[in-house]
PDB file of C-alpha atoms in Angstrom:
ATOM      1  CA  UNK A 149     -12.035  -8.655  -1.199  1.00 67.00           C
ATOM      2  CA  UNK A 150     -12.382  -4.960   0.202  1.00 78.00           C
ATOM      3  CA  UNK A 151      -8.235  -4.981  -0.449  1.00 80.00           C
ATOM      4  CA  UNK A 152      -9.068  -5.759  -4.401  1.00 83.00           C
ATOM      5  CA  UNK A 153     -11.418  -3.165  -4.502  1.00 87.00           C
ATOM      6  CA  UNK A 154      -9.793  -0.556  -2.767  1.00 89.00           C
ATOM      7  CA  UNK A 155      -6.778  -1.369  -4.653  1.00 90.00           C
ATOM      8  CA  UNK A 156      -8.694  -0.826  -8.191  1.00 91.00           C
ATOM      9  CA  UNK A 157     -10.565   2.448  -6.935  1.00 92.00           C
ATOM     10  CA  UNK A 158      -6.795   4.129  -6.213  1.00 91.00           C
ATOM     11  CA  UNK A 159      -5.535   3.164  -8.911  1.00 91.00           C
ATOM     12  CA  UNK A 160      -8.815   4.061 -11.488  1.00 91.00           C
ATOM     13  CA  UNK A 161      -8.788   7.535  -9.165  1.00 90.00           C
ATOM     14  CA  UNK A 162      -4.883   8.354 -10.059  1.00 90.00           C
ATOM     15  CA  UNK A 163      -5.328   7.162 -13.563  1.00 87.00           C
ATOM     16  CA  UNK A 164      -8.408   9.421 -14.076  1.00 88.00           C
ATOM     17  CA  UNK A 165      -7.358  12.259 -11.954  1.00 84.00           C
ATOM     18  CA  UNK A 166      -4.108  12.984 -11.647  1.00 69.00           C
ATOM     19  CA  UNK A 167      -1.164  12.755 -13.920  1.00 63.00           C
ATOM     20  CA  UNK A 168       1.297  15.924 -12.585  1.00 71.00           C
ATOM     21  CA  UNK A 169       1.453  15.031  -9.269  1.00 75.00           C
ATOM     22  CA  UNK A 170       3.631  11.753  -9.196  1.00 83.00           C
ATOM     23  CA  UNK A 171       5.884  11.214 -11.775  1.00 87.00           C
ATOM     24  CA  UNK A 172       4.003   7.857 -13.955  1.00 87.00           C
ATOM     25  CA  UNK A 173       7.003   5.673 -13.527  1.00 92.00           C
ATOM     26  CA  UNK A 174       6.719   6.012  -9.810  1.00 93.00           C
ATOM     27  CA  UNK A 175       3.212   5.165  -9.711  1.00 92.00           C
ATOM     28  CA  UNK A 176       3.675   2.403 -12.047  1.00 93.00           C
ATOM     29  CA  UNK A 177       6.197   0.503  -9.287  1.00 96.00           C
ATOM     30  CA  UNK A 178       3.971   1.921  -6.380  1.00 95.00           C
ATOM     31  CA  UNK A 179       0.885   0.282  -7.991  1.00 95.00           C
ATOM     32  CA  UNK A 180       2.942  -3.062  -8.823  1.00 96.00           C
ATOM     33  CA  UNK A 181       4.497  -2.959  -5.840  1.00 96.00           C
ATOM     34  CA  UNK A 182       1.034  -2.535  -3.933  1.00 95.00           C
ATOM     35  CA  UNK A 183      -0.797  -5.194  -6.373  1.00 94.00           C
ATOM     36  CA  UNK A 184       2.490  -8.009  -5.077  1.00 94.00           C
ATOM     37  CA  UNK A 185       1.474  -7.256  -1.609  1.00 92.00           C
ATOM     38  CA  UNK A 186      -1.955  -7.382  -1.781  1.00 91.00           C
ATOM     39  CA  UNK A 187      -2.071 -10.459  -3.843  1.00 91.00           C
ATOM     40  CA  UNK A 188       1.202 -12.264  -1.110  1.00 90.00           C
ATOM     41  CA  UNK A 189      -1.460 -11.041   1.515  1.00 87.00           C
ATOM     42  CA  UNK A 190      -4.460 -12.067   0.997  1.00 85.00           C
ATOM     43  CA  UNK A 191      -3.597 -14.959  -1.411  1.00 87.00           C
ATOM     44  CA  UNK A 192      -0.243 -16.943  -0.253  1.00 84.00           C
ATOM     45  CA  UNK A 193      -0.414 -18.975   3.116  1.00 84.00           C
ATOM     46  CA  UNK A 194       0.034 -19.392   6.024  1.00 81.00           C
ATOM     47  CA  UNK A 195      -2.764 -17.181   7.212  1.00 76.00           C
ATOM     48  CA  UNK A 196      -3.011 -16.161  10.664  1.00 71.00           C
ATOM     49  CA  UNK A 197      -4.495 -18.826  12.844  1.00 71.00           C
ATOM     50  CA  UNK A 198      -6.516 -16.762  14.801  1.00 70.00           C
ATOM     51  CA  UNK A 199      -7.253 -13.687  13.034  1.00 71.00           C
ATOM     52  CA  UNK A 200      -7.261 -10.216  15.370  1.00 77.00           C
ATOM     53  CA  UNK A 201      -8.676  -6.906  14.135  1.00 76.00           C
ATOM     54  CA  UNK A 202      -5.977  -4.752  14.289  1.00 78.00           C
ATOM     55  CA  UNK A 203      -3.555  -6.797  12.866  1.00 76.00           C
ATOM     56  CA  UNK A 204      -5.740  -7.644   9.523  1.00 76.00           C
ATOM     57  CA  UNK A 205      -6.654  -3.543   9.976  1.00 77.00           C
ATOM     58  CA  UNK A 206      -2.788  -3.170   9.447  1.00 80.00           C
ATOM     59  CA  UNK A 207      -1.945  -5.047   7.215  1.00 83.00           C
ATOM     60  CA  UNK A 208      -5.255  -4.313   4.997  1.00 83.00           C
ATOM     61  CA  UNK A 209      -4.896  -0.328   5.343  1.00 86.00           C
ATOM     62  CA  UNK A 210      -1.510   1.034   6.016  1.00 89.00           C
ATOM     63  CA  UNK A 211      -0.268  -0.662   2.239  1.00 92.00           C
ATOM     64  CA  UNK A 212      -3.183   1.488   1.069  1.00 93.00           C
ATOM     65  CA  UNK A 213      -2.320   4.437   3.603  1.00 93.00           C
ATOM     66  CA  UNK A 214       1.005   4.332   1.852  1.00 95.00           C
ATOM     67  CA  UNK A 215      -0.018   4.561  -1.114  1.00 95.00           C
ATOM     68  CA  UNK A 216      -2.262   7.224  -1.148  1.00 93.00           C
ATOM     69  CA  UNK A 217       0.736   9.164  -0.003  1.00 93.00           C
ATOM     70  CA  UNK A 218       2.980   7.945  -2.569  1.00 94.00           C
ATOM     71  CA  UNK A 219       0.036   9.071  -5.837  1.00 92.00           C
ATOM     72  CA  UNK A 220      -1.779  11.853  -3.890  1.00 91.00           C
ATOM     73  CA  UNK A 221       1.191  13.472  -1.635  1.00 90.00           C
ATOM     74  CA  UNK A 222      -0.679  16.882  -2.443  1.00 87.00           C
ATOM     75  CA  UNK A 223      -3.486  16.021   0.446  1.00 85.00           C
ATOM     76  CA  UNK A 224      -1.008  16.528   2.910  1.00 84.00           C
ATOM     77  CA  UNK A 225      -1.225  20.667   2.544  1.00 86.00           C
ATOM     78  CA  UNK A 226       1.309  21.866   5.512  1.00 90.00           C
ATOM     79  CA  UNK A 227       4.198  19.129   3.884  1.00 89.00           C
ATOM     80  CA  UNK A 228       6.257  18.813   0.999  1.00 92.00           C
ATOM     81  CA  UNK A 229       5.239  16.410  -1.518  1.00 90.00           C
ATOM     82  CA  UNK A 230       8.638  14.883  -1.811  1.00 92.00           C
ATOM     83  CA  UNK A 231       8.588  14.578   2.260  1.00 93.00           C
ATOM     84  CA  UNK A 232       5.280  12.991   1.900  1.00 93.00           C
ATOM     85  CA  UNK A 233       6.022  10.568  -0.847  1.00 94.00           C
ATOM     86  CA  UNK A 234       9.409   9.535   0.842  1.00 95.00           C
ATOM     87  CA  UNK A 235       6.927   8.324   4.268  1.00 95.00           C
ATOM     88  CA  UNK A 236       4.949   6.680   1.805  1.00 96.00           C
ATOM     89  CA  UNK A 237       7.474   4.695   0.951  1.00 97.00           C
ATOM     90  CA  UNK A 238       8.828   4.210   3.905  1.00 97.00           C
ATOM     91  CA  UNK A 239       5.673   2.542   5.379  1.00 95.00           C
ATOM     92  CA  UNK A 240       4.837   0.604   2.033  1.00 96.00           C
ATOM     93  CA  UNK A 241       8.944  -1.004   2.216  1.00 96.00           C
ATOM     94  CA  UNK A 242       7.673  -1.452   6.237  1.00 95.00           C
ATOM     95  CA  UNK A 243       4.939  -3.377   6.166  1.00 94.00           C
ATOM     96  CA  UNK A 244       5.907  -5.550   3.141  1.00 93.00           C
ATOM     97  CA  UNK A 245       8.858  -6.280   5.553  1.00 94.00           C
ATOM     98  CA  UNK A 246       6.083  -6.798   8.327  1.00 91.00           C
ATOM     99  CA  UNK A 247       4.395  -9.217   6.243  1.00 90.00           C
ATOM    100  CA  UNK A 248       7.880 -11.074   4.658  1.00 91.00           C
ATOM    101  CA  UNK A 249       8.649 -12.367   8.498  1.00 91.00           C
ATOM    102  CA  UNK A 250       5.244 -12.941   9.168  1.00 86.00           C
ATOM    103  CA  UNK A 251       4.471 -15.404   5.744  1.00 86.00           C
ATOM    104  CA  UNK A 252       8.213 -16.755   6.013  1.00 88.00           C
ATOM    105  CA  UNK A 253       8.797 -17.168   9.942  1.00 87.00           C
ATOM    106  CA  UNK A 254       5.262 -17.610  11.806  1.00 78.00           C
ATOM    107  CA  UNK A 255       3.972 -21.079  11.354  1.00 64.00           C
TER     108      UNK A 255
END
């Protein structure tokens, strides 16, 4: 639930903010690719049997983490936006990895 909202304040906040920053067809897959994720996670089983707070804190905030990097990579003042959108990236294709051998290999 928090994911879903989260998910549509980012996305409202770009949309109504900031256009120049990230180019609109790489927010457009960052915000689909976020929305698949979120939806897989929260959505698809199997779940984790015994849910642990760091784990659902990583999978619930680093997508969103990445993302913010990816739309807003000007909040990161001493780096280059291209730098900063590349680790966004990086850490979105990560933990949807994360989460692929978790939904597909953990029983």
């Amino acid at each position: 639930m928090i994911a879903a909202l989260l998910y549509i304040v980012t996305v409202g906040f770009y949309l109504f903010t900031n256009f120049q920053e990230t180019s609109l067809k790489e927010a457009v897959i960052c915000m689909v690719v976020v929305g698949i994720y979120c939806f897989w996670h929260l959505a698809i089983p199997p779940f984790a049997a015994t849910p642990n707070f760091y784990t659902e804190r990583a999978f619930g905030v680093v997508p969103f983490v990445s993302m913010w990097a990816i739309l807003f990579p000007h909040f990161a003042i001493n780096q280059n936006p291209t730098v900063t959108r590349t680790l966004g990236w990086i850490g979105l294709g990560a933990m949807t990895i994360i989460l692929a051998i978790f939904k597909l290999f953990v029983r």
